[in-house]
Coordinates of C-alpha atoms in Angstrom, one line a residue:
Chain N
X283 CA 19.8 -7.3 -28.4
X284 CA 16.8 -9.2 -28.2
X285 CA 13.1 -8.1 -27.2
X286 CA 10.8 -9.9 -24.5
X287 CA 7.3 -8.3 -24.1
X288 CA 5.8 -9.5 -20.8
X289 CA 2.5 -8.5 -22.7
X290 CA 3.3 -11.6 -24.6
X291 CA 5.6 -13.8 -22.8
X292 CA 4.8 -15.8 -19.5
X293 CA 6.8 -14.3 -16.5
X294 CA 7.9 -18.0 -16.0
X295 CA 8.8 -18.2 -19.8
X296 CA 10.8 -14.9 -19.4
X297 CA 12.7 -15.5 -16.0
X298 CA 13.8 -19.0 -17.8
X299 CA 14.6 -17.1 -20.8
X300 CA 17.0 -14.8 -19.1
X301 CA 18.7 -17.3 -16.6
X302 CA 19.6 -19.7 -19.6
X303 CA 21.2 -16.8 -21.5
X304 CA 23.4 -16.0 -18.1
X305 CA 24.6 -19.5 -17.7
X306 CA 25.6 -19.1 -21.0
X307 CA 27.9 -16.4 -19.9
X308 CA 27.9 -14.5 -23.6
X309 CA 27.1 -11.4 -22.0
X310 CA 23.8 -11.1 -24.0
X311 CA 21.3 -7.9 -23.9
X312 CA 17.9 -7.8 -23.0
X313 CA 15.2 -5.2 -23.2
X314 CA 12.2 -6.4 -20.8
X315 CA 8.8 -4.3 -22.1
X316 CA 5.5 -3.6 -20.7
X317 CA 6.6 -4.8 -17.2
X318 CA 3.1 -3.1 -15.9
X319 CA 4.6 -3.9 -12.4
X320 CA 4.9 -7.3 -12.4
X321 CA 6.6 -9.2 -9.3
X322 CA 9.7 -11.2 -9.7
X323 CA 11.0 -9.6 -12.8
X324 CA 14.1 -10.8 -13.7
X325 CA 15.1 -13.2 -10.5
X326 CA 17.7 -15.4 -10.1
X327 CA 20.5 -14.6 -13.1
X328 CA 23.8 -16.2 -12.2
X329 CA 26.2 -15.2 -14.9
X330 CA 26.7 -11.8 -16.6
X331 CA 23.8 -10.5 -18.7
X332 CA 22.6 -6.9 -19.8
X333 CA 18.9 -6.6 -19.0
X334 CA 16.8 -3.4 -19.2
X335 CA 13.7 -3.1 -18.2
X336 CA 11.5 -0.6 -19.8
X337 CA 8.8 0.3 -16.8
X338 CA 8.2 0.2 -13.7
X339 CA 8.3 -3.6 -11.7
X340 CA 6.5 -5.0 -8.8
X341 CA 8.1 -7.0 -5.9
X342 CA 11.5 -8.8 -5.8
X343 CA 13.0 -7.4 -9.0
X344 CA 16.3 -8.3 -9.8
X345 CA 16.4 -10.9 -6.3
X346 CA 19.6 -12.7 -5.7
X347 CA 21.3 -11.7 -8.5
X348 CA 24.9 -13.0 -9.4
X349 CA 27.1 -10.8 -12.2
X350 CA 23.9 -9.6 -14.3
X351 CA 23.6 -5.5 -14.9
X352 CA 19.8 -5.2 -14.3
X353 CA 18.5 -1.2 -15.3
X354 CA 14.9 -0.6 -14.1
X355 CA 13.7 2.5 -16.7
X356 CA 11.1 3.2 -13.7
X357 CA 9.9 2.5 -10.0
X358 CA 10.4 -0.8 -8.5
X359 CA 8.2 -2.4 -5.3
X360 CA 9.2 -3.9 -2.0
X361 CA 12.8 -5.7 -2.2
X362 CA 14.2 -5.2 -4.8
X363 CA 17.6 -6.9 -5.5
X364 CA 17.2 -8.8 -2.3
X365 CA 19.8 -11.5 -1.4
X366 CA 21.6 -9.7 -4.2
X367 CA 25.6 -11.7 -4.4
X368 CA 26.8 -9.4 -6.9
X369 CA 26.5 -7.7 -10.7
X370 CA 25.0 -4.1 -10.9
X371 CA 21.3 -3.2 -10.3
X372 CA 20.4 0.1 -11.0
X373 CA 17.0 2.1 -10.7
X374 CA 16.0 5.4 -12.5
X375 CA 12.6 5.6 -10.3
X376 CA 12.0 5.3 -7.0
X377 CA 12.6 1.5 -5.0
X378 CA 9.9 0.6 -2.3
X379 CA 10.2 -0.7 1.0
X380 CA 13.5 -3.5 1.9
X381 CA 15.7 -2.7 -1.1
X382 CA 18.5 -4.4 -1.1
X383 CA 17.6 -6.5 2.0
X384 CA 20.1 -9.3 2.7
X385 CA 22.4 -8.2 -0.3
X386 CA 26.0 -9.7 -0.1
X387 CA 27.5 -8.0 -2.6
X388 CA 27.2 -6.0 -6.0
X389 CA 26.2 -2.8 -6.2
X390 CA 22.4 -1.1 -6.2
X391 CA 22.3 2.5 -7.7
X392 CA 18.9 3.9 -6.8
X393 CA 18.7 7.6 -8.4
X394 CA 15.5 8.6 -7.1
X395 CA 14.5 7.8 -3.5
X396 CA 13.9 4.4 -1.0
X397 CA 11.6 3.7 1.5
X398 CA 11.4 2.3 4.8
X399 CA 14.2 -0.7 5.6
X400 CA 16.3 0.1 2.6
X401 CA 19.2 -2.3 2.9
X402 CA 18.0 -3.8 6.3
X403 CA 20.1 -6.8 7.3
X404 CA 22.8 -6.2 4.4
X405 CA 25.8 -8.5 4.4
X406 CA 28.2 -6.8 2.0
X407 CA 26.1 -5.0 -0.9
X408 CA 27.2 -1.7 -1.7
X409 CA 23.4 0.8 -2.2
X410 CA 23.9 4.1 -3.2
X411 CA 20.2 6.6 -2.7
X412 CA 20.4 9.4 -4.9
X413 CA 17.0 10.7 -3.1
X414 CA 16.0 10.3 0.6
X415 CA 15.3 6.9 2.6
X416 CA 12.5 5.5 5.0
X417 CA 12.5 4.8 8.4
X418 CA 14.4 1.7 9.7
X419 CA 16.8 1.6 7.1
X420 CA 19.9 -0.3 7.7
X421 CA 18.8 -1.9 10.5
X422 CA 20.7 -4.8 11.6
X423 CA 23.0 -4.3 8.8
X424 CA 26.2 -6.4 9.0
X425 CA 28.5 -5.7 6.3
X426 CA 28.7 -3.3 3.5
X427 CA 27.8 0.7 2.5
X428 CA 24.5 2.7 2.6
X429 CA 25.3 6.0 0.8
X430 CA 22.3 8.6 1.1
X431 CA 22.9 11.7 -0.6
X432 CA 19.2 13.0 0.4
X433 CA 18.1 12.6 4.0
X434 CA 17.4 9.6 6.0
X435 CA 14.2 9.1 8.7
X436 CA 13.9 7.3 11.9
X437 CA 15.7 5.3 13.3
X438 CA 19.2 4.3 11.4
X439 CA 21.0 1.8 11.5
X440 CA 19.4 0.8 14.1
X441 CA 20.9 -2.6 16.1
X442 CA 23.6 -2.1 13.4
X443 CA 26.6 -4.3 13.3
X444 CA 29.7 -3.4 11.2
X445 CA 27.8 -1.7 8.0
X446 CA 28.8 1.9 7.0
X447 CA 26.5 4.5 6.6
X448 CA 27.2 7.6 4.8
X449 CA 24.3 10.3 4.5
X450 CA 24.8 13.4 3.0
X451 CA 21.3 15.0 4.4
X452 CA 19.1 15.0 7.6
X453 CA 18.6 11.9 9.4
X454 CA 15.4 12.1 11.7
X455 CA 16.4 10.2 14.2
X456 CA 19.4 6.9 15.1
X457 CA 18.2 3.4 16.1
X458 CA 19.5 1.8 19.1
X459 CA 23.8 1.7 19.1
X460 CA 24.1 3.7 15.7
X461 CA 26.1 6.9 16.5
X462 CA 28.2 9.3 14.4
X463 CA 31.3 8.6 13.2
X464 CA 34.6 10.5 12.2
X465 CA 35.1 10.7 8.3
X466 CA 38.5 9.0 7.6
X467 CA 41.0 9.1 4.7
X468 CA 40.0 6.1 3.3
X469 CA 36.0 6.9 3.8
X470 CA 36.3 9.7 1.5
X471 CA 38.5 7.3 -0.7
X472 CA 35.4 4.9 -0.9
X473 CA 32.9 7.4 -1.5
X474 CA 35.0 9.4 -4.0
X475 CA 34.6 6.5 -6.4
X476 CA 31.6 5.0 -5.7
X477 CA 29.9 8.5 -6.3
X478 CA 31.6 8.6 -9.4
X479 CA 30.6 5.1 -10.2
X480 CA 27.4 5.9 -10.1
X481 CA 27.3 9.4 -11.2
X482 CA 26.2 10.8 -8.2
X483 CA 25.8 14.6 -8.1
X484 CA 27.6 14.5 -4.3
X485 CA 31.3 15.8 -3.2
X486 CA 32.5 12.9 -0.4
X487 CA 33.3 16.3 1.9
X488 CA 29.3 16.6 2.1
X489 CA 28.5 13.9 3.8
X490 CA 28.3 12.1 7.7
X491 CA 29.8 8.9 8.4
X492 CA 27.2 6.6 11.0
X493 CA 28.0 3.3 12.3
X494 CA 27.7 1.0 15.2
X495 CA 28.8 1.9 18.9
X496 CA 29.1 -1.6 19.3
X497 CA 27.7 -1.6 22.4
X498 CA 25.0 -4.3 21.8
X499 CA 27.6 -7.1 20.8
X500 CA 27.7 -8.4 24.5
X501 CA 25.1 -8.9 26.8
X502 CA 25.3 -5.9 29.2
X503 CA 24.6 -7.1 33.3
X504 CA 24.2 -3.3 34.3
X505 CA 21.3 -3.6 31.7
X506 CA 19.5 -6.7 32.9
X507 CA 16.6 -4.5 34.4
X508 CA 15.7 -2.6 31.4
X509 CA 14.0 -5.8 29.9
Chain L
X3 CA -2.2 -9.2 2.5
X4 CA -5.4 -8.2 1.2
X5 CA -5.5 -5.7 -1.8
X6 CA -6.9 -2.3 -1.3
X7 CA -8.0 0.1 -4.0
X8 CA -9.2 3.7 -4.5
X9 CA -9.9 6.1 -6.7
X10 CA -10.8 9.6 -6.3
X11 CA -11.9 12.0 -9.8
X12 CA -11.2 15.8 -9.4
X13 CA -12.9 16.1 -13.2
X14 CA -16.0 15.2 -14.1
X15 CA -15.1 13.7 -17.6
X16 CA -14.3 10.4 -16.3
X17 CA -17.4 10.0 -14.0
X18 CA -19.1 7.7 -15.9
X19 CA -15.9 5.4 -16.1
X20 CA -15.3 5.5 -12.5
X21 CA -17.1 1.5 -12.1
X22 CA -15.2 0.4 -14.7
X23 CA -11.6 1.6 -13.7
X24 CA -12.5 1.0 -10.1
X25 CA -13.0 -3.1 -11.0
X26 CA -10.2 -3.1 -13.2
X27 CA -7.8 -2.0 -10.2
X28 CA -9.4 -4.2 -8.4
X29 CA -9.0 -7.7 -10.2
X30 CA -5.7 -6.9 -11.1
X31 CA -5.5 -7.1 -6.9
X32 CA -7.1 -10.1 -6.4
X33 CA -3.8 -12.6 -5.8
X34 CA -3.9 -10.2 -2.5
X35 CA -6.5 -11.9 -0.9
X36 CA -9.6 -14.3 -2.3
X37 CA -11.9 -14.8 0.4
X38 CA -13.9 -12.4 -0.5
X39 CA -14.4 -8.6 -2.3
X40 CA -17.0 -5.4 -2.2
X41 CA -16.9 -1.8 -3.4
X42 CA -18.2 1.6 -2.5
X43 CA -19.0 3.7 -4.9
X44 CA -20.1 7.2 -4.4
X45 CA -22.9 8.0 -7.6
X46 CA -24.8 10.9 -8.4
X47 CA -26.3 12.3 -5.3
X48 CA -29.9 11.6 -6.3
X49 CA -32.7 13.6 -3.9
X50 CA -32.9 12.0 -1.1
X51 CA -31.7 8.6 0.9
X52 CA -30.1 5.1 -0.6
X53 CA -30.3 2.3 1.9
X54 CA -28.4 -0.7 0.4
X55 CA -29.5 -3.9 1.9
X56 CA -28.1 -7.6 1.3
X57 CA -30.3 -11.2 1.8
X58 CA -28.7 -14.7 1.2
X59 CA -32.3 -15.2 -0.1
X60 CA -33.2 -12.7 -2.5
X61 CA -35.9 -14.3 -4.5
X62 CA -37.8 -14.1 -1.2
X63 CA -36.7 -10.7 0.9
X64 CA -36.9 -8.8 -1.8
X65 CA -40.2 -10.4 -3.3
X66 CA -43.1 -6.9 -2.6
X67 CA -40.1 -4.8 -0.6
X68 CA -41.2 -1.8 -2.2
X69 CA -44.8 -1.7 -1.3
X70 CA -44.0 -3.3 2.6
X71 CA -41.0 -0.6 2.9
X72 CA -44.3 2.5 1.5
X73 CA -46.5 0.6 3.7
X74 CA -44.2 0.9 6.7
X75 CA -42.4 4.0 5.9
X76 CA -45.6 6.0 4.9
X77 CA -43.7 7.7 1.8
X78 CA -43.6 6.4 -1.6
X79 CA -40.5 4.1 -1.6
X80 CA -38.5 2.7 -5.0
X81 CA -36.3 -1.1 -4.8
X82 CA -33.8 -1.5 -7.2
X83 CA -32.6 -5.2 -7.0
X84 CA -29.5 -5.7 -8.1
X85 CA -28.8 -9.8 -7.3
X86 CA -28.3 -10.4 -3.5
X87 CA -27.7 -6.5 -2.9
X88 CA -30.7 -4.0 -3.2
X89 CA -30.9 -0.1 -3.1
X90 CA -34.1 1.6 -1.4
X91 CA -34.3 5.0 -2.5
X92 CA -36.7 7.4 -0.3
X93 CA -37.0 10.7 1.3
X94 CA -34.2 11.5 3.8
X95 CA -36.7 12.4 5.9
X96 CA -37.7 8.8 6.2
X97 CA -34.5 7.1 6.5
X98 CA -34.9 6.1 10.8
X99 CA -38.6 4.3 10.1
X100 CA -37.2 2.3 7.0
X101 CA -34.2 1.4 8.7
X102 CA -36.1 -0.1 11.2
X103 CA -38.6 -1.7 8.3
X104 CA -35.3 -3.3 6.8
X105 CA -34.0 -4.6 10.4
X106 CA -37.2 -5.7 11.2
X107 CA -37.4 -7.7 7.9
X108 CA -33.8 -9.3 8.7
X109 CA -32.4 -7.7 5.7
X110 CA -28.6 -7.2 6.1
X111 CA -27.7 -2.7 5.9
X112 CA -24.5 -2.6 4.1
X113 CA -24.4 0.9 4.1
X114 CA -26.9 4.2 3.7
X115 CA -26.2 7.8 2.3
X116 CA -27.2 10.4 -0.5
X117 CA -24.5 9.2 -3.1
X118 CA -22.7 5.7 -1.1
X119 CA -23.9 2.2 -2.6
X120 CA -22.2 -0.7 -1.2
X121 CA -21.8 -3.9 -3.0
X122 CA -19.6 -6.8 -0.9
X123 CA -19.8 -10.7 -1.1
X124 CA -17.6 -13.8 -0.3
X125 CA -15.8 -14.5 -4.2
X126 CA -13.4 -13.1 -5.9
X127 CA -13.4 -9.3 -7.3
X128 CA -14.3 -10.4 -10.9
X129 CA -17.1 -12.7 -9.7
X130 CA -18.6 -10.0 -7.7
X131 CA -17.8 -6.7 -9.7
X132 CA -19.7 -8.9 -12.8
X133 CA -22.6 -9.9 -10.3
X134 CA -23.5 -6.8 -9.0
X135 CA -22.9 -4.4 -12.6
X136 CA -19.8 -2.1 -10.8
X137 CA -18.9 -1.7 -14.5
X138 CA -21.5 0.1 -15.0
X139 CA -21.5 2.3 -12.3
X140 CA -20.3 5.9 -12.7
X141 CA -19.8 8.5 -9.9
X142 CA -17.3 10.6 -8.4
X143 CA -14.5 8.7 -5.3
X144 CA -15.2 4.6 -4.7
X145 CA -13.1 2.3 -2.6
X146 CA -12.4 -1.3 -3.4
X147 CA -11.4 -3.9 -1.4
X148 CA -10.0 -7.6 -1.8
X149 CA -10.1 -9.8 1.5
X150 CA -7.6 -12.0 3.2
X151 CA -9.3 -13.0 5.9
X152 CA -7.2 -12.7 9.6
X153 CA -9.5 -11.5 11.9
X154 CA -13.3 -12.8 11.7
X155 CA -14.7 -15.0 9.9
X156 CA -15.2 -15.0 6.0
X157 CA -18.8 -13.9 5.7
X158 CA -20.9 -11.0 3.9
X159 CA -20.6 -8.9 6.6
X160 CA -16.9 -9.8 7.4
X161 CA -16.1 -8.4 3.7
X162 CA -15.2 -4.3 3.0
X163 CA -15.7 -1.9 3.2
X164 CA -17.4 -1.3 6.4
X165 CA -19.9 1.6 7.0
X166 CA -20.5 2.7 9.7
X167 CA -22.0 6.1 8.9
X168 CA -24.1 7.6 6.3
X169 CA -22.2 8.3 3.2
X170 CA -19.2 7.0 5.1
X171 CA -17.2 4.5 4.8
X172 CA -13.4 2.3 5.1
X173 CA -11.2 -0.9 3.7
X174 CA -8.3 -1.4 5.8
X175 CA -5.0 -3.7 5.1
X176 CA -3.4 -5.0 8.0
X177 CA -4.8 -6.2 11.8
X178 CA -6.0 -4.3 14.7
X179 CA -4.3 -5.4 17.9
X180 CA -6.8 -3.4 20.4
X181 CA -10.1 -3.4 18.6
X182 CA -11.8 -5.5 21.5
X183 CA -10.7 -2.6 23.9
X184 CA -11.9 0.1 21.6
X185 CA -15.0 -1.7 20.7
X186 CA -16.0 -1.3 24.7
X187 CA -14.9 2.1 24.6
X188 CA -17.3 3.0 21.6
X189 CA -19.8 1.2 23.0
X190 CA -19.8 3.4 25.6
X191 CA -20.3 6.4 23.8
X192 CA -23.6 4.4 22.3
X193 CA -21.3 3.2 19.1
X194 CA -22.2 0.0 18.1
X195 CA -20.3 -2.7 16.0
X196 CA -22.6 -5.3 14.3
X197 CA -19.2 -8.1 13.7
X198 CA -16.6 -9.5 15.4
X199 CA -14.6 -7.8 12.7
X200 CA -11.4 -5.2 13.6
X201 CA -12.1 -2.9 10.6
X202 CA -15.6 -2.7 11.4
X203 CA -13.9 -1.1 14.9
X204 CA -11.9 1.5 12.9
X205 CA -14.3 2.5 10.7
X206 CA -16.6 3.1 13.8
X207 CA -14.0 5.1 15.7
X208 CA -13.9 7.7 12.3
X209 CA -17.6 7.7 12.1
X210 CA -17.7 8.7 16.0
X211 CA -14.8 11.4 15.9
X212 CA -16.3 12.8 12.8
X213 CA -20.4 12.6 14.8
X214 CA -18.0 14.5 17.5
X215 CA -16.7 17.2 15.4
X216 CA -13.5 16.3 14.0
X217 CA -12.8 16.6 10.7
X218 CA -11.9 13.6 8.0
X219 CA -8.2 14.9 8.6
X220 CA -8.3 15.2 12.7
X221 CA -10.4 12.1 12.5
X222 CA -7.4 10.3 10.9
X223 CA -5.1 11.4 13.0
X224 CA -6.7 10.7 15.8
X225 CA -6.1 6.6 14.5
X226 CA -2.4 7.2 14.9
X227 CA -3.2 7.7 18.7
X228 CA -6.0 5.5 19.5
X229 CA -5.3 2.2 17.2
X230 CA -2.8 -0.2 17.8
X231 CA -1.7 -2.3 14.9
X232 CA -0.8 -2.3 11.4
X233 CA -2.9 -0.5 9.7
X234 CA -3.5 1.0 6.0
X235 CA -6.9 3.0 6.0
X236 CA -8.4 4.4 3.2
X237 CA -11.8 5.9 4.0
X238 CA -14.4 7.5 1.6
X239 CA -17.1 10.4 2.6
X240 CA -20.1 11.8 1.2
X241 CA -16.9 14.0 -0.1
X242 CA -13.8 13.3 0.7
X243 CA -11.2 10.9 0.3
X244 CA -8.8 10.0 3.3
X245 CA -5.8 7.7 3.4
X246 CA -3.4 6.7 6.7
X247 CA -0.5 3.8 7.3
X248 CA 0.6 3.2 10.8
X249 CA 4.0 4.5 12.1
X250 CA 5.5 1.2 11.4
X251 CA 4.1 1.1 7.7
X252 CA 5.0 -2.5 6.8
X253 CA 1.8 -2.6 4.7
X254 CA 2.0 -1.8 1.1
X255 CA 0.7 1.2 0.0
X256 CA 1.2 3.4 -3.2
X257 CA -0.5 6.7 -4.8
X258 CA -0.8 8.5 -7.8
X259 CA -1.8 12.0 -8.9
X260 CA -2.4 13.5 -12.1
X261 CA -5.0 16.9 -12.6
X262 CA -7.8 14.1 -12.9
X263 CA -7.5 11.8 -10.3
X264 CA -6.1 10.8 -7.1
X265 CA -5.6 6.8 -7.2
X266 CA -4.7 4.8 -4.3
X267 CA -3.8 1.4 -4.4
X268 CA -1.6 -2.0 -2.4
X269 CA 0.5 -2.4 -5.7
X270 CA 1.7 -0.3 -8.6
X271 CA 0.2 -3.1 -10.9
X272 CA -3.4 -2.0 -10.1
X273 CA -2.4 1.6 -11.8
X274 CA -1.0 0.2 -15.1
X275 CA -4.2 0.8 -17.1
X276 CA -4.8 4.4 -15.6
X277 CA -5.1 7.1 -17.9
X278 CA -1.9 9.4 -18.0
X279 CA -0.1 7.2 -15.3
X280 CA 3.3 7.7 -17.0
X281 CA 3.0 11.6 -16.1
X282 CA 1.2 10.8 -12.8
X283 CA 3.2 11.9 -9.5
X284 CA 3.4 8.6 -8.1
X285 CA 4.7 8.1 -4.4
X286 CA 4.7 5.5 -1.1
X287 CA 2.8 7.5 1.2
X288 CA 4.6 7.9 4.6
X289 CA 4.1 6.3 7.8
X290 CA 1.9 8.2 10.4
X291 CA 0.8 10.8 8.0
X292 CA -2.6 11.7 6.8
X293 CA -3.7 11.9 3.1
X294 CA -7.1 13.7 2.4
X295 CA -9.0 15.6 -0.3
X296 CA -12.1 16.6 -0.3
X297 CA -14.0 18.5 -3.2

C-alpha cells in the first residue's frame, strides 16, 4: 500500500500517480492524506485500483471513474463520481450537490446524506443514500437506481425517464411525470442485494418504488396552451 | 462563482484571532473570483461612532482629516489611516454632520457603526488582507468576500461587502434578476443605492425591513419573497450573524459548528485550518431557509 500526502504531492502529480497505477491493472492500494478538500481528487482512473482517501474532498472527486474502488473517509463537494462508467465509490460523510450526475454505471454508496440533484441525468449508475437527499434529485434520470433509505425533498424525479427510484422515507414533493409505482418481485430482488451490498441498515419491504408516468415522451396537442 | 466567507465566535478566547482566521478562509477562496476582495470585521465596540472612508488618493484626502473633520464636526475627532481606507472615530452624537464633512470632501463611506470596519479593494484577498493589516484585527463575527464580477463594473465600490446600514452589512454569491425593480421600490421608501451593483440592492432591502421593524430573521425571510435570483446571503449585524440560499440553491454554500464558532463558507477547503473542525457539525444549509445567531 503506498502513501500520497497531498500536503506534499501536486494534485497533478497525484492524479497521474494514480491513473498510471490503474492502467497498470495490478490492483494496487492507495491511501490519499490530508485531502483538506481539494477539487478533483482522484479523477479519471480507468483500470481497477484501491484508493482511500483519508478526509474530506472538494469538487469532482472520484469523476468518470472506470473499475477503481474509491472510499472517501469524509464529506465530499458538488459531483462527486460524476460521468462515473463503473468500479465502486463509496462515501462515509455526507456528498454535496449533483452526486453521481451523468453516471453510467458502477455503484456510489453514500452512508450519510446528499444534497440537491443527487444523480440528476443518471444513465445507468446504481446510488445508494444511507441519509436523506436534496431537492431535484433524479431529475431527468434515464437509466439506473436511486435508493434513499432517509427521505427525499422536492421535486423527484422530476422529467424522469426510465430510472428507478426507491425511497424508504418522506419525499416532499414529485417533479413533473414521476408518480408512484407498485413494488414488484424483482424490485425487492434488486434492492435485497444491493442493500446488502452496501450494508444498508434497510429491509426492501420498507421502501416506495417512483418512476416515470411516461407521459412527457411525446408531445401532447391537448397541452399546446399550457406553454 | 465568487467565494464567500464568515465567521462568527460564540467564545471570547479566539477574539483576537478572528483577522487572522478570517484571511486565511479567505485566500484559500480566492480561485472563486479575482476581481476583487474586502472584509468586515466587527471589533471591540469602542465608545462611540467608526466611519470608515476610502480615497484613490490618500496622500492627499487624508492629508489634516482630523483637524477639518473637529473643525466641521465641532467635537474632537481621531483618523486612523490605514493605506487607502481610514477609520474616523467620534461621538455618535456627531455621526450625521461628519457624514456630511466626509461626502462633502468626496471621500468614499464604506461603511459606519460602533464595532463594523470595512476594508474592500480591486486585488486579490492576499493583496488586500496584507494592505489593510486584517491579520491583525481581532473582534467578535466578520464577513469576507472574494469577487467575480457579473453584475457592475469591477471598482471599489462594486467590491463586498456592501453596507448599507450602521453596523450592518452583506456579501452575496450569485445574481439578482430584479434588483433594477427593487431599487425603484426602495427608492421610494427614501432608500438609496449609491452603485449599479445587485448586492448593493439586497443588502438595502435588509437594512430597510430591519429600519421597519423586522427582525435579522424576518428580514431574511422576507428575501425569499421579494428577490428573484440566485442568491447566497450572508449578512453581519452590530450582533448577529444571518445566512440565506435561494429556493433553487445552485450556489455553494457549507457551515460549520463547534461550541466556539459558527463558520460559513463557498467550499469546505476554506475550513481546513479551523480549530476543532474534525468534531465540528458540518452541513449544506438548505434552500429557502434562514440561518441566524445573534449573541
Amino acid at each position: 500500500m503506498t502513501v500520497l500526502d497531498m500536503s506534499q504531492v501536486a494534485l497533478r502529480e497525484l492524479n497521474s500517480t494514480l491513473q498510471a497505477a490503474a492502467k497498470d491493472r495490478k490492483n494496487e492500494a492507495f491511501d490519499i492524506t490530508n485531502p483538506r478538500g481539494s477539487h478533483a481528487v482522484a479523477v479519471g482512473l480507468d483500470g481497477p485500483l484501491d484508493v482511500t482517501i483519508k478526509g474530506s474532498t472538494g469538487y469532482y472527486c472520484a469523476g468518470m471513474n472506470k473499475e477503481a474502488t474509491v472510499t472517501v473517509e469524509g464529506s465530499t463537494g458538488p459531483g462527486v463520481a460524476e460521468n462515473m462508467m463503473s468500479g465502486v465509490v463509496t462515501i462515509e460523510g455526507d456528498a454535496s450537490q449533483y452526486a453521481g450526475a451523468t453516471g453510467r454505471g458502477g455503484l456510489l454508496n453514500i452512508k450519510g446524506n446528499a444534497s440537491s440533484r443527487c444523480g440528476i441525468s443518471m444513465k445507468g449508475i446504481d446510488i445508494v443514500v444511507h441519509g436523506n437527499i436534496g431537492h431535484m434529485s433524479a431529475f431527468m434520470a434515464q437509466r439506473g437506481n436511486l435508493v434513499v433509505l432517509g427521505d427525499a425533498g422536492d421535486a423527484l424525479g422530476d422529467s424522469l425517464y426510465e430510472a428507478r427510484l426507491f425511497v424508504r422515507g418522506k419525499v416532499k414533493s414529485l417533479g413533473a411525470d414521476c408518480i408512484e409505482k407498485e413494488m414488484r418481485p424483482e424490485h425487492l430482488t434488486f434492492l435485497k442485494d444491493i442493500l446488502e451490498k452496501t450494508g444498508a441498515d434497510a429491509k426492501p419491504e420498507e421502501f416506495k418504488r417512483y418512476g416515470s408516468a411516461r407521459k412527457l415522451y411525446n408531445f401532447n396537442i391537448d397541452h399546446a396552451d399550457e406553454y | 462563482m465568487c467565494g464567500i466567507v464568515g465567521l462568527f465566535l460564540k467564545k471570547d478566547d479566539l477574539r483576537p484571532k478572528l483577522g487572522d482566521m478570517l484571511t486565511d478562509m479567505l485566500i484559500t477562496m480566492t480561485e472563486r473570483g479575482p476581481d476583487s476582495a474586502g472584509i468586515a470585521i466587527y471589533g471591540d465596540d469602542g465608545e462611540g461612532v467608526k466611519i470608515t472612508v476610502q480615497s484613490d488618493a490618500p496622500e492627499v484626502d487624508f492629508a489634516g482629516l482630523e483637524d477639518d473633520l473637529s473643525k466641521a464636526a465641532g467635537v474632537a475627532v481621531s483618523v486612523k489611516v490605514v493605506s487607502t481606507h481610514a477609520v474616523i472615530k467620534a461621538p455618535l452624537a456627531a455621526e450625521a454632520a461628519l457624514l456630511a464633512a466626509v461626502e462633502a470632501k468626496g471621500l468614499r463611506v464604506m461603511g459606519v457603526g460602533e464595532s463594523m470596519e470595512i476594508y474592500k479593494e480591486i486585488g486579490l484577498p492576499k493583496d488586500v488582507a496584507e494592505r489593510f493589516g486584517i491579520r491583525e484585527m481581532g473582534g467578535s463575527h466578520g464577513i469576507g468576500h472574494t469577487r467575480m464580477a457579473t453584475e457592475s463594473a469591477v471598482t471599489t465600490l462594486g467590491a463586498h461587502p456592501f453596507s448599507t446600514a450602521d453596523d450592518q452589512c452583506l456579501v452575496h454569491n450569485g445574481s439578482l434578476s430584479n434588483h433594477n425593480s427593487m431599487r425603484r421600490k426602495l427608492a421610494k421608501k427614501g432608500v438609496f443605492t449609491k452603485t449599479e451593483n445587485d448586492t448593493e440592492v439586497g443588502a438595502a432591502y435588509i437594512s430597510s425591513r430591519i429600519a421597519d421593524g423586522a427582525s435579522l430573521g424576518e428580514a431574511l425571510e422576507g428575501t425569499l419573497e421579494d428577490l428573484d435570483g440566485f442568491f447566497t446571503f450572508v449578512t453581519g449585524t452590530k450582533n448577529g450573524f444571518g445566512v440565506v440560499r435561494d429556493p433553487v440553491a445552485c450556489k455553494p454554500a457549507i457551515m460549520a459548528e463547534t461550541e466556539d464558532y459558527v463558520a460559513f463558507a463557498s467550499e469546505y477547503r476554506a475550513f481546513a485550518d479551523l480549530p476543532g473542525i474534525e468534531a465540528a457539525r458540518v452541513w449544506e444549509p438548505e434552500p429557502a431557509t434562514v440561518y441566524f445567531w445573534e449573541r
